Short mmCIF file of C-alpha atoms in Angstrom, two decimals:
data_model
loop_
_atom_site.label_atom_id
_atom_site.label_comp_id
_atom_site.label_asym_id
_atom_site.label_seq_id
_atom_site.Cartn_x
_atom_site.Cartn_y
_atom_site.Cartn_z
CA UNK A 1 11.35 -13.65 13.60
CA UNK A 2 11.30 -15.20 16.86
CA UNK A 3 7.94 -17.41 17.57
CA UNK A 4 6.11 -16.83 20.39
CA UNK A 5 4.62 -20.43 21.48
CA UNK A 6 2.43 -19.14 24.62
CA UNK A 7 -0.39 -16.46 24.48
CA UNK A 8 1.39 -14.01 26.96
CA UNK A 9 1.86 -10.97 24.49
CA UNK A 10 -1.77 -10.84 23.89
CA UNK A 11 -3.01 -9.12 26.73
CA UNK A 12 -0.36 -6.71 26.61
CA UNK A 13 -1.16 -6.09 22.77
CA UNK A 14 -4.73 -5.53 23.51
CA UNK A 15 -3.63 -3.37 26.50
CA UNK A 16 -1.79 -1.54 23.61
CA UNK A 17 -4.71 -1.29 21.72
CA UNK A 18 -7.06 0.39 24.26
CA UNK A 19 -4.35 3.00 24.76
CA UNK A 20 -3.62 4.03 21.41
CA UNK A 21 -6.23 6.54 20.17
CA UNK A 22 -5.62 5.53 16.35
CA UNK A 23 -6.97 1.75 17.23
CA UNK A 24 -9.52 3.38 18.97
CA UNK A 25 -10.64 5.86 16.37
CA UNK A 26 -10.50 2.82 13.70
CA UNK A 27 -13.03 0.97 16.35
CA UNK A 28 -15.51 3.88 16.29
CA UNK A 29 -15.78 4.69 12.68
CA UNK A 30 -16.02 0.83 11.90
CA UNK A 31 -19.44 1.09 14.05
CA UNK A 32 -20.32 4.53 12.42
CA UNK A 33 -19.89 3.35 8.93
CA UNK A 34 -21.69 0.04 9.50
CA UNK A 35 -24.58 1.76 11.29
CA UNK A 36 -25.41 5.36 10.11
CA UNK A 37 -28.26 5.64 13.24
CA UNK A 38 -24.85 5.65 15.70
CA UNK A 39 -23.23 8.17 13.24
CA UNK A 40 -25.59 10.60 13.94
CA UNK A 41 -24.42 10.71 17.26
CA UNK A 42 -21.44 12.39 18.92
CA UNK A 43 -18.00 10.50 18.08
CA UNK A 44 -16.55 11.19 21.78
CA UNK A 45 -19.92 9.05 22.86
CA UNK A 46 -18.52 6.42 21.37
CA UNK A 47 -15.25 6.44 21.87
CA UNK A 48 -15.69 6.33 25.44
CA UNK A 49 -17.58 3.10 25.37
CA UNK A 50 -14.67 1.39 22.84
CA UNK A 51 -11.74 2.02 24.83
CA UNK A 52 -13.82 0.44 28.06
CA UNK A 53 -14.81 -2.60 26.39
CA UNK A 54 -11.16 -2.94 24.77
CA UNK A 55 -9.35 -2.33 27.91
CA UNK A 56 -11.87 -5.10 29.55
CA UNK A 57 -10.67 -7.58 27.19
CA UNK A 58 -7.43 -7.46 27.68
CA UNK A 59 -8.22 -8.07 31.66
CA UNK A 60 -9.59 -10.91 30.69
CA UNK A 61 -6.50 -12.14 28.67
CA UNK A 62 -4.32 -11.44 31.46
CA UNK A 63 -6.53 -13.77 33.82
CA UNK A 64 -6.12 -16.59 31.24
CA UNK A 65 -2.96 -15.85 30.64
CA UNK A 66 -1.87 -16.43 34.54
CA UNK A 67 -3.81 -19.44 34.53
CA UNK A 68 -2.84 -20.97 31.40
CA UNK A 69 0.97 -20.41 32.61
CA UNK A 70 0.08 -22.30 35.70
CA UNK A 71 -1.09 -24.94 34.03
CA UNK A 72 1.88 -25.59 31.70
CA UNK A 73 3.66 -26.77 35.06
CA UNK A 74 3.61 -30.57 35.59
CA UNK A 75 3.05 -31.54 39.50
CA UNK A 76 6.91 -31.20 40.06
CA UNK A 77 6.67 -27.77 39.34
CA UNK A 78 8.73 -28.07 35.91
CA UNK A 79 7.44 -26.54 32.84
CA UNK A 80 5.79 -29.11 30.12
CA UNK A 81 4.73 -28.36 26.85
CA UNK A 82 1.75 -26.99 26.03
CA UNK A 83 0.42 -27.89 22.66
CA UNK A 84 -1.44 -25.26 20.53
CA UNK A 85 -4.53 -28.16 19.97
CA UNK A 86 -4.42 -28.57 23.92
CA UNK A 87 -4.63 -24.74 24.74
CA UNK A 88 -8.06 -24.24 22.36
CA UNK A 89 -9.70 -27.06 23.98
CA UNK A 90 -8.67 -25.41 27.28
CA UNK A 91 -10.11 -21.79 26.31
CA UNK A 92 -13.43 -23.64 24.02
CA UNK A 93 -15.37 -23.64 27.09
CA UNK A 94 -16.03 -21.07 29.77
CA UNK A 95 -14.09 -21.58 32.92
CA UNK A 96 -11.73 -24.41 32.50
CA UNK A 97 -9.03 -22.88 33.77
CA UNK A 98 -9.23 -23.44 37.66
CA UNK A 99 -9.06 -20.26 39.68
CA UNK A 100 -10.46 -18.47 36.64
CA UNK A 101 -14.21 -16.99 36.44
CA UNK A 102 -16.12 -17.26 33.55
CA UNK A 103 -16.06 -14.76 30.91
CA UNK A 104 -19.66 -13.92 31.41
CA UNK A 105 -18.18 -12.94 35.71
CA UNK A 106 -15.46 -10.20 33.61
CA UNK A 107 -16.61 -6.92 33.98
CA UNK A 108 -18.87 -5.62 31.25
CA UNK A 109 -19.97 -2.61 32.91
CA UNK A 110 -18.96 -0.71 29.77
CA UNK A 111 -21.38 -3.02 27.22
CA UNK A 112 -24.47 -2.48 29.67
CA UNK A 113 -24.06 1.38 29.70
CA UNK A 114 -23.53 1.29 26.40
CA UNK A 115 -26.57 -0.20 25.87
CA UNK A 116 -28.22 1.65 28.42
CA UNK A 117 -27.17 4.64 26.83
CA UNK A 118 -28.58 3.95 22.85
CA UNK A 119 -31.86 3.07 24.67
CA UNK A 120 -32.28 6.19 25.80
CA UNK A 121 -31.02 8.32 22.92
CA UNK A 122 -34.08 6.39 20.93
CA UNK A 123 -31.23 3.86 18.89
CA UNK A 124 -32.66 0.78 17.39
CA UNK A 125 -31.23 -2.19 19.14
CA UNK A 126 -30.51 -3.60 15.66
CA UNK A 127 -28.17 -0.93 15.26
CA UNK A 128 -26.68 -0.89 17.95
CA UNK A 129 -25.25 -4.30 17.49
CA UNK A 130 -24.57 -3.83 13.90
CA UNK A 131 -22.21 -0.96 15.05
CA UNK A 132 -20.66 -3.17 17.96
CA UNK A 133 -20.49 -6.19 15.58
CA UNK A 134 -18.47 -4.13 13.11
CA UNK A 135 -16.19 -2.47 15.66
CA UNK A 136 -15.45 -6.43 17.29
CA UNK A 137 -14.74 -7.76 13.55
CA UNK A 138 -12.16 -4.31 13.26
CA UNK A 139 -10.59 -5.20 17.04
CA UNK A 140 -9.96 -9.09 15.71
CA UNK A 141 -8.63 -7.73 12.23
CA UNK A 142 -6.12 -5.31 13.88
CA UNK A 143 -5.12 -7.99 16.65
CA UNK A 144 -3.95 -10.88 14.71
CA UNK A 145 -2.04 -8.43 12.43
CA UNK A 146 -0.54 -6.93 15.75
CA UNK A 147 -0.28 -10.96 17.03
CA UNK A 148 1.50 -11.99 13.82
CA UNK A 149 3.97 -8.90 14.64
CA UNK A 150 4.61 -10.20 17.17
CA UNK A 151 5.88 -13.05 16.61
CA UNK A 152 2.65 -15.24 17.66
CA UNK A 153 2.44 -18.96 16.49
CA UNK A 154 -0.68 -20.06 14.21
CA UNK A 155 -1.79 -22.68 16.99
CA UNK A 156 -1.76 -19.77 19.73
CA UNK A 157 -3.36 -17.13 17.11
CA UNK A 158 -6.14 -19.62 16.45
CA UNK A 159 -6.86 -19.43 20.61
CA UNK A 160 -6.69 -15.82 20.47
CA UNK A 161 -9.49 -15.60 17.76
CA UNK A 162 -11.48 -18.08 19.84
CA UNK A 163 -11.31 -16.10 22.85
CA UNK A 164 -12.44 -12.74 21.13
CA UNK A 165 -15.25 -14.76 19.74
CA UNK A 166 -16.07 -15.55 22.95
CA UNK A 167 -15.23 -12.48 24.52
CA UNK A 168 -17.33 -10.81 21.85
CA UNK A 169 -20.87 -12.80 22.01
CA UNK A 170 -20.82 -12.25 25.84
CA UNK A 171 -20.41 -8.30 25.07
CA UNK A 172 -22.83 -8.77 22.45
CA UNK A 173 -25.66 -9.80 24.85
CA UNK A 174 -24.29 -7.76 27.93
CA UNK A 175 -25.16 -4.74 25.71
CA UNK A 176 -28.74 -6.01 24.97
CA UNK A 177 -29.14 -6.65 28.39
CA UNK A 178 -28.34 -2.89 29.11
CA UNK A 179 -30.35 -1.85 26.55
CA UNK A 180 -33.80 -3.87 27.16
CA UNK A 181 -32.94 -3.40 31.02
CA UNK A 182 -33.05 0.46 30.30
CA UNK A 183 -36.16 0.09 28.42
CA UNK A 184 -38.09 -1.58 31.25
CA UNK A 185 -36.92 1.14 33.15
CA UNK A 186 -37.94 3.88 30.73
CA UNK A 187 -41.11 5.62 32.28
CA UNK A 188 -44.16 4.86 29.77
CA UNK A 189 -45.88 7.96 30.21
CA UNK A 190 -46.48 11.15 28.28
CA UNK A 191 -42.76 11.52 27.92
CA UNK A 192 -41.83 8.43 26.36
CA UNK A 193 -45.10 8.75 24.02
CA UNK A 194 -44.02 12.28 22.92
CA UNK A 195 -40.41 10.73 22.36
CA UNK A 196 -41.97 7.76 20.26
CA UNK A 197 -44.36 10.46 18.10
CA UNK A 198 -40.97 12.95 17.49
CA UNK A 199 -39.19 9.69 16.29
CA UNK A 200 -42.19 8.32 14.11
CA UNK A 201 -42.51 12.01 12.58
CA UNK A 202 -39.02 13.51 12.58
CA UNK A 203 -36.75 10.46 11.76
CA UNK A 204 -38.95 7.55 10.31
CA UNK A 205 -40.93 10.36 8.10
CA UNK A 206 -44.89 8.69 8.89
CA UNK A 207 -46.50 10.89 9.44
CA UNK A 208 -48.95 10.49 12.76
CA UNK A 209 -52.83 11.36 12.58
CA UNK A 210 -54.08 14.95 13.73
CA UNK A 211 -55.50 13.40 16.99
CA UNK A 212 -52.07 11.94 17.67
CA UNK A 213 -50.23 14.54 17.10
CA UNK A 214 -53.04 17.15 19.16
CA UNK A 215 -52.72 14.64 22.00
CA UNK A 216 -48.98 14.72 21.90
CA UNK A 217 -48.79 18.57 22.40
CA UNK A 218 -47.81 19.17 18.91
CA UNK A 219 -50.33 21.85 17.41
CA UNK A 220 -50.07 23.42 13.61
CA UNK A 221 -50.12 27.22 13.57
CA UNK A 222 -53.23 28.96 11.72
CA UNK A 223 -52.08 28.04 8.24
CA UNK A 224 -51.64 24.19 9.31
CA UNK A 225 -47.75 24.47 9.52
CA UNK A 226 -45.24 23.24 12.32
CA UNK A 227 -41.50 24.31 13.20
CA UNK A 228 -39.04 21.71 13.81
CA UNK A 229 -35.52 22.28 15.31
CA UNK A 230 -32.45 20.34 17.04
CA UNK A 231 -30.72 21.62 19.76
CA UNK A 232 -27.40 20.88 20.65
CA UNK A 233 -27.21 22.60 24.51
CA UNK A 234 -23.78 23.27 26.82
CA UNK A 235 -26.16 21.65 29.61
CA UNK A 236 -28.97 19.77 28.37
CA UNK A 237 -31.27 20.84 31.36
CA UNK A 238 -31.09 23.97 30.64
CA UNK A 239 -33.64 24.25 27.30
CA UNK A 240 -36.77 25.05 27.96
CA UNK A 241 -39.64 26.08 25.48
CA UNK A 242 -42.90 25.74 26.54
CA UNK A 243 -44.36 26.03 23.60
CA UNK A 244 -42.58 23.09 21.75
CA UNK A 245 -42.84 19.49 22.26
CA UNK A 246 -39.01 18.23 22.77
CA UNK A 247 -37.50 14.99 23.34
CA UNK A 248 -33.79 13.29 22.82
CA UNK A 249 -33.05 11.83 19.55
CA UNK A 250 -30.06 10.14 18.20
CA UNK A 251 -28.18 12.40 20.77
CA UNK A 252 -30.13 15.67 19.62
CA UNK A 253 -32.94 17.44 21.09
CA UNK A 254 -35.32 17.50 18.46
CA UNK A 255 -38.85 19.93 18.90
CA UNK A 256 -41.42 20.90 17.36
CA UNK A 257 -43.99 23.82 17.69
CA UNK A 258 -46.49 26.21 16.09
CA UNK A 259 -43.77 28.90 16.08
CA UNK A 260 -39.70 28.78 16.44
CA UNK A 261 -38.48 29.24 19.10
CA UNK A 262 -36.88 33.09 20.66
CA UNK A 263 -33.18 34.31 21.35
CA UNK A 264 -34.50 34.36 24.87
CA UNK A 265 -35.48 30.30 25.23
CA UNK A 266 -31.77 29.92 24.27
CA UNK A 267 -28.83 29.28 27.19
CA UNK A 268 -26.12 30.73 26.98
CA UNK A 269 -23.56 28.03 25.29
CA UNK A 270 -26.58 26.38 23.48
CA UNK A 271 -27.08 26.14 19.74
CA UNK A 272 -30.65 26.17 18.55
CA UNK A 273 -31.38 25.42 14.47
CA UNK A 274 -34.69 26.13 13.46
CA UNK A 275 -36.47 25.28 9.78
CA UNK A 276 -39.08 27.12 8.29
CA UNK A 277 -42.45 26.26 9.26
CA UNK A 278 -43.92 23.29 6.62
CA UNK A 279 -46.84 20.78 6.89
CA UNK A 280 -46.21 17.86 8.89
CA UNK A 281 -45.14 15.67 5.78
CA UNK A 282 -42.37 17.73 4.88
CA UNK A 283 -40.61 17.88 8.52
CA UNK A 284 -38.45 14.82 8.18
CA UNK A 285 -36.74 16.26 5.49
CA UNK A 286 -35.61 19.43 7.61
CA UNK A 287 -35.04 17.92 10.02
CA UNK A 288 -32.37 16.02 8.86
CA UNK A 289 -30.76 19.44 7.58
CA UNK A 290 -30.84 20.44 10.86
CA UNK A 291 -29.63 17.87 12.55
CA UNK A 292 -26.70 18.32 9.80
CA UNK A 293 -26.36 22.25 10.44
CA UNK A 294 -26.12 21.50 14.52
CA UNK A 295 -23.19 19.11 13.93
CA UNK A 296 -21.45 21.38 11.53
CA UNK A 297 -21.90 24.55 13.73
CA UNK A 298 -20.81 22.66 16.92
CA UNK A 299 -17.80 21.87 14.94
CA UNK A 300 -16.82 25.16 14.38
CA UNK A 301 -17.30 26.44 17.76
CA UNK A 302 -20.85 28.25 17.13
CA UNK A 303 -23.46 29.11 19.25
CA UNK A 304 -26.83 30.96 19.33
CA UNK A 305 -30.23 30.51 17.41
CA UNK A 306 -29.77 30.14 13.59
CA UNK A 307 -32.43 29.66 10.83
CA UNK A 308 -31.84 26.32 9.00
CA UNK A 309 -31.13 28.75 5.43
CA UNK A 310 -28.48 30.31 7.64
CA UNK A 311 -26.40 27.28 6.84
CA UNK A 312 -27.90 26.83 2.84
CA UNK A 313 -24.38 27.60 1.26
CA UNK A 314 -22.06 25.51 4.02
CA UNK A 315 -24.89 22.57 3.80
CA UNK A 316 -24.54 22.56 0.04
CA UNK A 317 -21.05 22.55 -0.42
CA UNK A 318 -20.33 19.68 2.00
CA UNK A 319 -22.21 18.05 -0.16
CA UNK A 320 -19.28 18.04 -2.90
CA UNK A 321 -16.72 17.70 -0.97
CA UNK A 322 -14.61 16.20 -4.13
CA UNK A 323 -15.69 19.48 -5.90
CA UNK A 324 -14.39 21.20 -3.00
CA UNK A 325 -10.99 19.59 -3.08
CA UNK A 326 -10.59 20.13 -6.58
CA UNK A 327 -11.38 23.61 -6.34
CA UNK A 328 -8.84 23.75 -3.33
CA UNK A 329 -6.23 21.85 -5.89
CA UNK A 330 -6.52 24.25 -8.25
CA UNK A 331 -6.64 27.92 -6.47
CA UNK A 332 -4.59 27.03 -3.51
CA UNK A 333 -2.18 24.10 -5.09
CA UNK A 334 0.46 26.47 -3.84
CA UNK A 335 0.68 26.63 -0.81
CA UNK A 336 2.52 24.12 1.88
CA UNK A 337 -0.13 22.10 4.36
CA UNK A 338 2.93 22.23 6.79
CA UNK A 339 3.51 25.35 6.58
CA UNK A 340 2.29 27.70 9.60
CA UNK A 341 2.63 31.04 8.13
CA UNK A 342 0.56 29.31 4.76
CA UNK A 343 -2.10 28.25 7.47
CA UNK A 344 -1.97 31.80 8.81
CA UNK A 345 -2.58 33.31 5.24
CA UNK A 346 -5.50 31.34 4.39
CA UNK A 347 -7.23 31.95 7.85
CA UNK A 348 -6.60 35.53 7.01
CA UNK A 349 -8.16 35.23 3.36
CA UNK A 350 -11.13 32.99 4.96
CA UNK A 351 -12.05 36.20 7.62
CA UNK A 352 -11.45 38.45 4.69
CA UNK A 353 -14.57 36.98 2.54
CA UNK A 354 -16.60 36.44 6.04
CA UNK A 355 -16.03 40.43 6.94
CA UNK A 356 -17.66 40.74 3.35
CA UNK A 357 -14.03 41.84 2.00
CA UNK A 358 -13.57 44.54 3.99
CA UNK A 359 -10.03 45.30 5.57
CA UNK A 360 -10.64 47.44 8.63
CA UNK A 361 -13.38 44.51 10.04
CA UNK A 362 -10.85 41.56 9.08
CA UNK A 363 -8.28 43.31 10.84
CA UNK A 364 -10.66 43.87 14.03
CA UNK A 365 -12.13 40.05 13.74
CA UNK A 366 -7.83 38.80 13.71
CA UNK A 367 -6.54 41.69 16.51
CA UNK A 368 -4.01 43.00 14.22
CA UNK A 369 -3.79 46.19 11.81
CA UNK A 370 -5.12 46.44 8.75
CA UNK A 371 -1.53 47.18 6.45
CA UNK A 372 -1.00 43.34 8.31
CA UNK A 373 -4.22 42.15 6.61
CA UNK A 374 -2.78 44.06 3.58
CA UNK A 375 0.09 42.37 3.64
CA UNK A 376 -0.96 38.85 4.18
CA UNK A 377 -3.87 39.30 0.84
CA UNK A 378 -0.32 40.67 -0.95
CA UNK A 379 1.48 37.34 -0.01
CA UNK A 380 -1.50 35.10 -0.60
CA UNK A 381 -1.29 36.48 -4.30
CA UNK A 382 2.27 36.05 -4.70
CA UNK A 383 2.30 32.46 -3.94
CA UNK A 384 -1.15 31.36 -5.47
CA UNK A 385 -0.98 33.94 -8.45
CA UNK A 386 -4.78 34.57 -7.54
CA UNK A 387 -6.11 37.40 -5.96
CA UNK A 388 -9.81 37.93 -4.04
CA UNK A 389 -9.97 41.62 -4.34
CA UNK A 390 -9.55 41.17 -8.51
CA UNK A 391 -12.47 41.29 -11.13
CA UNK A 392 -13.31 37.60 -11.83
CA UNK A 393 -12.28 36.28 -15.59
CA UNK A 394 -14.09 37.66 -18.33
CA UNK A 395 -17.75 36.07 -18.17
CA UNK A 396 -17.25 35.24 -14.44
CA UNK A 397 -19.79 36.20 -11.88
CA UNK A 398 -18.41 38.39 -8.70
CA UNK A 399 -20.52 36.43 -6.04
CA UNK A 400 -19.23 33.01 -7.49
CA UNK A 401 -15.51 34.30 -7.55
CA UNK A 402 -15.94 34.98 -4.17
CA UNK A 403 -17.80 31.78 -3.22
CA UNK A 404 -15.49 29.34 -5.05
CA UNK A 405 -12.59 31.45 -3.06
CA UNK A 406 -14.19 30.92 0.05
CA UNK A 407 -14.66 27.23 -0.77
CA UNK A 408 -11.61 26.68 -1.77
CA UNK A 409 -10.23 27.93 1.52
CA UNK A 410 -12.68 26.16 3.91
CA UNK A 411 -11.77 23.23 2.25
CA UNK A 412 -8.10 23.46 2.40
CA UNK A 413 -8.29 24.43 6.13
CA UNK A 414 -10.57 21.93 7.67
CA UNK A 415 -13.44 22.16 10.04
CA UNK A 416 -10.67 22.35 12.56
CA UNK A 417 -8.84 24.96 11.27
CA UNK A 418 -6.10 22.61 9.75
CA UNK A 419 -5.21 21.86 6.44
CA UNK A 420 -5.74 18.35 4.75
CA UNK A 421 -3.21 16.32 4.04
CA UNK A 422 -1.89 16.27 0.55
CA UNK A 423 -3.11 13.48 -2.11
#
């Protein structure tokens, strides 16, 4: 392996990084995992703000790079050596390098909308850095094992961890800055009180006193009850329900009201889950089922107004999701993940059971004739040696033949549409 004495690779390696979408998508579920308030939220969100701050960094590299180079020259203009003890206490403090501006001059746009951004969506600073301190530790993991490909010496690999430590506090407090610089800017009224209440109710479960809540728009129906629901609109400016009191939370808009709200208060594009009216103490829990049924419905393309028990089976099931691949194991073990016509089969099969196992509606849902849909069901059989249209085994139930069938298939095909991969 050749060894690479200079830092030079680095920037191009972290320039690497921002463009590949795998390091990326590593980044962002290192932040979701180590902070489940930023998991609630939309992975593009994100994503954006990772690939930014990554492609920042290596900026930054390159500018140290240039002037590290520069400095290797002695004043005849020949190269010298450059030691890997003399290089870290070049880069230990900020702007040593002549010609080069300090790290906190580099552009950290990115880390102040960022925080900007969780401010307003309601996120606890103290998650917000958890998930930012998780994603930095990932981006130093991956780039001294990409460093070390490279070729990269230990004295230079030391400097490169030294710089993304200092790279990394500066982000660190660039995105508190955005975030306490967007809460100063946050308008203190009736909004931001109605906001605070929805939190306190909806998220934190405390439940707020009468008066509170009467002051905050947020009135029981006759029998003391309340609706809660999340919206997840095509155009956020576009929901309107006069009735409810709304807000932004965690990326959502959450309400609540005396009644749920109608097919009419809902844009076209938007998706609208409402739970069943309950006393104040028992919102939070619905609420987090809705919030759950919004992300699994945007997933899958849906819009509309649903009732929260419009999801109880899907919501259930994704709660087992080993059950679920077991069951897919065992009924669908057959067929080939990289195989297209097995894909088309099972999406066949999975309209089949939603058109309540009729042909002639299956074959109107897929645009294609129903001695096609015959055919596929035939195939399916052949290959998995089960069938959907038979009797279930002797003591089976019918409605749990069909459910573990429909399982089964959502499971093997994904959210997406596309199978898992194999164990």
């Amino acid at each position: 392996m050749t060894v690479v004495h200079g830092p030079e690779p680095v920037a191009a390696i972290l320039r690497a990084m921002a463009a590949d979408t795998d390091v990326c998508g590593e980044l962002v579920r290192a932040a979701r995992t180590r902070s489940p308030a930023l998991a609630r939220l939309a992975e593009a969100e994100t994503r954006s703000h990772v690939t930014a701050m990554v492609r920042a960094a290596g900026s930054w590299f390159t500018a140290l790079d240039r002037a590290e180079a520069a400095r290797a020259l002695d004043p005849a203009g020949t190269p010298g050596p450059v030691t890997a003890n003399e290089t870290v206490d070049d880069v230990g403090s900020v702007g040593t390098f002549e010609g080069v501006e300090s790290v906190e001059a580099q552009d950290f746009s990115a880390a102040l909308l960022l925080g900007a951004d969780r401010a307003g969506q309601g996120v606890p600073v103290t998650a917000v850095l958890r998930g930012v301190q998780a994603a930095l530790t990932r981006a130093v993991e991956i780039t001294v094992d990409r460093c070390r490909s490279a070729g990269v010496s230990d004295g230079t690999l030391l400097t490169v961890v030294l710089r993304l430590k200092e790279y990394g506090d500066a982000l660190e407090r660039h995105v508190v800055h955005g975030y306490r610089a967007a809460e100063g800017a946050a308008p203190d009224g009736a909004d931001a009180s109605r906001a605070r209440l929805l939190r306190q109710l909806l998220v934190g479960g405390i439940v707020p006193d009468a008066q509170d809540l009467a002051r905050a728009g947020a009135r029981p129906n006759a029998e003391g009850l309340l609706h809660c629901f999340v919206a997840a609109p095509a155009h956020p400016h576009t929901l309107r329900f006069p009735h409810a009191v709304t807000a932004r939370l965690d990326g959502h808009l959450a309400g609540l009201g005396p009644r749920p709200p109608t097919a009419g208060e809902c844009p076209p594009g938007g998706l609208v889950v409402v739970a069943p009216a309950a006393p104040p103490a028992g919102l939070s829990a619905l609420y987090r089922l809705c919030v759950r049924a919004v992300d699994l419905a945007g997933r899958r393309g849906r819009h509309g107004l649903y009732e929260l028990t419009d999801f109880a089976a899907e919501l259930a099931l994704a709660e087992q999701p080993l059950l679920g691949a077991e069951l897919s194991r065992r009924l669908l073990g057959a067929l080939d993940p990289e195989d297209g016509f097995h894909r088309q089969l099972a999406r066949t099969a999975l309209t089949f059971l939603d058109c309540g196992r009729r042909l002639d509606q299956t074959a109107a849902a897929l645009f294609t004739h129903p001695n096609t849909v015959r055919y596929r069901l035939g195939r399916l059989q052949q290959i998995t040696g089960g069938s959907l249209a038979d009797l279930p085994p002797a003591g089976g139930s019918g409605p749990v033949h069909a459910l573990h069938w429909w399982w089964a298939l959502t499971t093997w095909l994904g959210a997406d549409g596309a199978p898992p991969e194999r164990p």
